[in-house]
Every structure is written in C-alpha cells, then in structure tokens.
Coordinates of C-alpha atoms in Angstrom, one line a residue:
R1 CA 241.1 235.2 105.1
Y2 CA 241.6 232.9 101.8
L3 CA 241.2 229.8 103.6
G4 CA 238.1 230.8 105.4
G5 CA 236.5 231.3 101.8
I6 CA 237.4 227.6 100.6
R7 CA 234.0 226.3 99.7
L8 CA 235.7 222.8 99.7
D9 CA 236.4 220.2 102.3
F10 CA 240.1 220.6 103.3
D11 CA 242.6 219.6 106.2
L12 CA 245.2 222.0 107.1
F13 CA 248.8 221.2 108.0
V14 CA 251.0 224.3 109.3
T15 CA 254.6 224.4 110.0
L16 CA 256.0 227.0 112.0
G17 CA 259.9 228.0 112.6
V18 CA 260.8 227.1 116.4
S19 CA 263.2 229.8 116.5
D20 CA 260.2 232.5 115.9
P21 CA 259.6 234.6 119.2
A22 CA 255.8 234.9 118.3
L23 CA 255.5 231.0 118.0
G24 CA 253.0 230.6 120.9
S25 CA 250.8 233.4 119.7
L26 CA 250.8 232.1 116.5
R27 CA 249.8 229.0 117.2
H28 CA 247.0 230.2 119.3
L29 CA 245.5 232.4 116.5
I30 CA 245.8 229.3 113.9
L31 CA 243.8 227.1 116.1
S32 CA 241.3 229.6 117.4
D33 CA 240.5 229.8 113.6
F34 CA 241.0 226.3 112.4
P35 CA 240.8 224.3 115.7
K36 CA 241.4 221.0 113.7
A37 CA 244.4 222.1 112.0
E38 CA 247.6 220.1 112.6
V39 CA 250.5 222.6 113.7
F40 CA 254.1 221.4 113.7
D41 CA 257.3 223.2 115.0
L42 CA 260.5 222.7 112.6
P43 CA 263.8 224.3 112.3
N44 CA 264.1 227.2 110.3
R45 CA 265.8 225.6 107.2
G46 CA 265.1 225.1 103.8
R47 CA 262.7 227.8 103.6
D48 CA 259.2 226.7 102.8
I49 CA 260.4 223.7 100.9
L50 CA 262.0 221.5 103.8
P51 CA 259.0 221.8 105.8
F52 CA 256.9 220.8 103.2
V53 CA 258.9 217.8 102.1
T54 CA 259.1 216.7 105.9
L55 CA 255.6 216.5 106.1
M56 CA 255.5 215.0 102.5
N57 CA 258.0 212.2 103.4
A58 CA 256.3 211.6 106.6
G59 CA 252.9 210.6 104.6
A60 CA 251.0 213.6 105.6
F61 CA 249.5 214.3 102.3
D62 CA 249.0 210.6 101.4
G63 CA 245.5 209.7 100.1
Y64 CA 244.5 213.4 99.0
D65 CA 242.8 214.1 95.2
A66 CA 245.5 217.4 95.2
V67 CA 247.3 219.2 98.0
C68 CA 247.8 223.0 98.0
K69 CA 251.1 224.5 99.3
L70 CA 251.2 227.9 100.5
H71 CA 253.6 230.1 102.7
G72 CA 254.0 233.4 104.0
K73 CA 255.9 234.8 101.1
R74 CA 256.6 238.2 101.9
S75 CA 260.0 238.7 99.6
P76 CA 260.9 241.7 101.5
H77 CA 263.9 242.4 98.9
R78 CA 261.0 243.1 96.2
P79 CA 259.1 246.5 96.6
D80 CA 256.3 244.4 95.2
G81 CA 257.0 241.5 97.5
D82 CA 253.6 241.3 99.5
Q83 CA 251.6 242.1 96.4
W84 CA 253.2 239.0 94.6
R85 CA 252.2 236.8 97.6
Q86 CA 248.6 238.0 97.3
K87 CA 248.7 237.3 93.6
L88 CA 250.4 233.9 94.1
V89 CA 247.7 232.8 96.8
S90 CA 244.6 234.6 95.1
G91 CA 245.7 232.7 91.7
V92 CA 245.2 229.1 93.5
L93 CA 242.6 229.9 95.9
P94 CA 240.2 231.7 93.6
P95 CA 236.4 232.3 94.3
D96 CA 235.5 229.9 91.8
L97 CA 237.7 227.3 93.5
P98 CA 235.4 224.2 93.3
G99 CA 235.0 224.5 89.5
K100 CA 238.5 225.2 88.8
M101 CA 239.7 221.9 91.2
A102 CA 237.1 220.0 89.0
H103 CA 238.7 221.0 85.6
F104 CA 242.3 220.5 87.4
L105 CA 241.4 217.0 88.3
A106 CA 240.0 216.0 85.2
D107 CA 243.0 216.9 83.2
R108 CA 245.1 213.9 83.4
D109 CA 248.0 215.6 82.0
A110 CA 248.1 218.6 84.5
A111 CA 250.4 217.8 87.4
V112 CA 250.9 221.4 89.0
W113 CA 248.8 224.5 88.9
V114 CA 250.0 227.8 89.7
A115 CA 248.8 231.4 89.5
D116 CA 248.9 233.1 86.2
G117 CA 252.0 234.6 85.3
Q118 CA 254.2 232.2 87.4
L119 CA 254.8 229.5 85.1
L120 CA 258.6 230.7 84.3
D121 CA 261.1 229.2 81.6
T122 CA 264.1 228.1 83.1
R123 CA 266.2 229.4 80.1
H124 CA 265.8 232.7 81.5
W125 CA 265.7 231.8 85.3
W126 CA 268.3 229.2 86.2
G127 CA 270.2 231.6 88.3
E128 CA 272.7 229.9 90.3
N129 CA 270.7 226.6 90.4
R130 CA 271.5 224.6 87.4
A131 CA 274.5 222.5 89.0
R132 CA 272.4 221.8 92.2
C133 CA 269.4 220.8 90.2
R134 CA 271.5 218.1 88.2
D135 CA 272.8 216.9 91.1
L136 CA 269.2 216.4 93.0
L137 CA 267.9 215.1 89.4
S138 CA 270.5 212.3 89.4
R139 CA 269.6 210.8 92.4
I140 CA 266.4 209.2 90.4
E141 CA 269.0 208.8 87.4
L142 CA 267.7 211.6 85.5
E143 CA 271.0 212.7 83.9
Y144 CA 269.8 215.6 82.2
V145 CA 268.2 219.2 82.4
L146 CA 265.8 220.7 80.2
D147 CA 266.6 224.2 79.5
D148 CA 262.9 224.9 78.0
C149 CA 261.2 223.5 81.1
A150 CA 258.7 225.6 82.9
F151 CA 258.7 225.4 86.6
P152 CA 256.3 226.8 89.0
A153 CA 257.7 230.1 90.5
G154 CA 257.1 231.3 94.0
A155 CA 256.4 227.9 95.1
V156 CA 252.6 228.2 95.8
Y157 CA 250.7 225.7 93.7
W158 CA 248.2 222.7 93.7
I159 CA 250.1 219.7 93.3
K160 CA 248.7 216.2 92.5
P161 CA 249.7 212.9 94.2
F162 CA 251.6 211.7 91.1
A163 CA 253.9 214.8 91.0
L164 CA 254.3 214.5 94.8
G165 CA 255.5 211.0 94.3
L166 CA 258.4 212.3 91.9
L167 CA 259.1 214.8 94.4
K168 CA 259.3 212.1 97.0
S169 CA 261.7 210.2 95.2
L170 CA 264.6 212.8 95.5
R171 CA 264.5 211.6 99.2
L172 CA 265.4 215.2 100.4
G173 CA 266.3 215.3 104.1
F174 CA 267.4 217.9 106.6
D175 CA 271.2 217.6 105.7
D176 CA 270.5 218.4 101.9
F177 CA 269.4 222.0 102.9
E178 CA 272.1 224.5 104.0
P179 CA 271.7 226.8 107.3
E180 CA 269.5 229.9 106.6
L181 CA 271.8 232.9 105.4
G182 CA 269.2 235.0 103.8
K183 CA 270.3 234.2 100.4
L184 CA 268.3 235.1 97.4
D185 CA 269.3 232.6 95.0
G186 CA 271.5 229.3 94.8
T187 CA 269.9 227.4 97.8
T188 CA 268.7 223.8 97.5
A189 CA 265.1 225.3 97.9
H190 CA 265.7 227.4 94.8
A191 CA 267.1 224.4 93.1
V192 CA 263.9 222.1 94.4
E193 CA 261.5 224.9 92.9
R194 CA 263.3 224.1 89.6
C195 CA 263.3 220.4 89.9
L196 CA 259.8 220.0 90.1
G197 CA 259.1 221.7 86.7
Q198 CA 261.8 219.2 85.4
L199 CA 260.2 216.1 87.0
V200 CA 256.7 217.0 85.7
A201 CA 258.2 217.2 82.1
A202 CA 260.1 214.4 82.1
S203 CA 256.6 212.3 83.1
G204 CA 255.0 213.7 80.3
M205 CA 252.7 215.8 82.3
R206 CA 252.8 219.9 82.7
V207 CA 252.5 222.7 84.8
V208 CA 249.5 224.7 83.9
E209 CA 248.3 228.2 84.9
G210 CA 244.8 229.0 86.7
S211 CA 243.4 230.6 83.2
A212 CA 244.2 227.5 81.2
L213 CA 242.3 225.1 83.3
R214 CA 239.4 224.0 81.3
P215 CA 236.4 221.4 81.4
P216 CA 237.3 218.3 79.4
S217 CA 235.6 218.0 75.9
A218 CA 232.5 216.2 75.6
G219 CA 232.9 212.6 75.0
S220 CA 236.6 212.7 76.1
D221 CA 238.2 210.4 78.4
G222 CA 241.5 211.9 77.8
P223 CA 244.9 210.3 76.7
L224 CA 245.6 206.6 77.5
F225 CA 248.5 205.6 79.5
I226 CA 250.4 202.3 78.2
S227 CA 253.2 201.0 80.2
A228 CA 255.3 198.1 78.3
F229 CA 258.1 196.1 80.2
Y230 CA 260.2 193.3 78.9
L231 CA 261.1 190.5 81.2
P232 CA 264.1 188.1 80.0
Q233 CA 263.6 184.7 81.0
F234 CA 267.0 183.6 82.0
H235 CA 265.3 180.3 83.2
R236 CA 263.0 179.6 81.0
T237 CA 260.2 176.9 82.2
A238 CA 257.2 175.6 80.3
E239 CA 254.8 177.3 82.8
N240 CA 256.5 180.7 82.5
D241 CA 256.4 180.5 78.5
R242 CA 252.7 179.7 78.9
W243 CA 252.1 182.3 81.4
W244 CA 253.6 185.0 79.3

C-alpha cells in the first residue's frame, strides 16, 4: 500500500527467507503488484540486516541518490509491534515524499532520514551491543564508540550513498551473523543498527527525523568540504618539487 502511493520513480529489491513456507506465494504477490521488482531468496540469518548488506555489497544500490530500507518489522514481543512498524514506514514514506526527499538530498549534512521519534541515544539504548559495536568499528580503525550518539532505531530509513559506503566499509558477511535464535538484543544485527549512527557521527554528518527536514536557506550552498593531505617526499626530485 505504501509503495503503491509513492510519487517518485524507484526500483524495488525484495529479499525473502528461503525457509518461509509461503515463499512461492509471496514471490507471486510481489511480482503481480510490481512486475519489475527484483526478488532474492536468502537464508534466514541476520534478520533484515544481512540481506540488506548482501545486496549492498553486491552493488545493487550503486548509482542511486538515496536508498530506502524497509522490512516486515512485526516485533511480536511488543503489544504495539504492528503499530510501531506502521509508524516507521509512514515516517519515511509520507504523502509529501517528493518534497521531503528534495530537502533530504539538498542537506549535505543529512546522511540518514528516520521517522519522527526513532532517533535514539546510545547512552540509554546500548543494551548488550557495545562490545560488538566496538569490534565492528575497529575494522576500519575507529577505535572508540560515542556514548552520546544518535542511531536510527527500528532499521527503517532513507540512506545516502556516502553513508552506505561507510556501512560497506565494515565488510560484513554471512559469517559475522549468528544463527537465528529469536534473541531480542545482543546480536550482530542489533550492533550494526547502532554502528550506523557511530559511522555517521564520525564522518561529521547526522541522522535526521522527517520533521527536521527543511528547505535550504535562500542563497546558501551549504558547508564546504575541504580535504587536505601531506605527502612526504622520501625521494625528492626537482620535478616533484615543482609539481607540489
């Protein structure tokens, strides 16, 4: 229903769990509504995170201005699980999506867009995930974790290519995710959810809620990004000196 109301051109990638007994009927339903959708059967591992990073690592999302990550989040352990899912999805696929998307793309500091109320602070929501998050970030020599860091709770969001690249740099794969045991916290999937907020903060960008998306100020081109590096010339030559 939400996807059918989108007033923007989009491509649809869907992953299904190979252990789902309704696999065949689900594929039929999806393709009957979205004939151009690409549907993949993947093992039931890593919740929604491993399927997403599997497609990401394979280059499925390359070339897009933004990618929307959705999943069938029912959260049956919560009495409001279904309502939470609807809030997450409606927050990133609102009726005024084209306008919100224009603001999101124009905001150079905004890396991830989440539904209102889904921007949580790790100080209160580490759970059992701090150590695993630290291990994952150490892969790119990010040797610290921020306690006052916001992350996109619920793992439903829009994400820009730069932030996707940060996530891709962790080189997550099948062996990083434990077999599915129905745990409510402390899995790699939970840690990656928090790692995304850490990666965005470390890059100087931010996760934003939908209500915070605003058009850029008139005449403002946004902040400049300056990158400087030092090249020591261990073998100095006159040509190199002139060039530098």
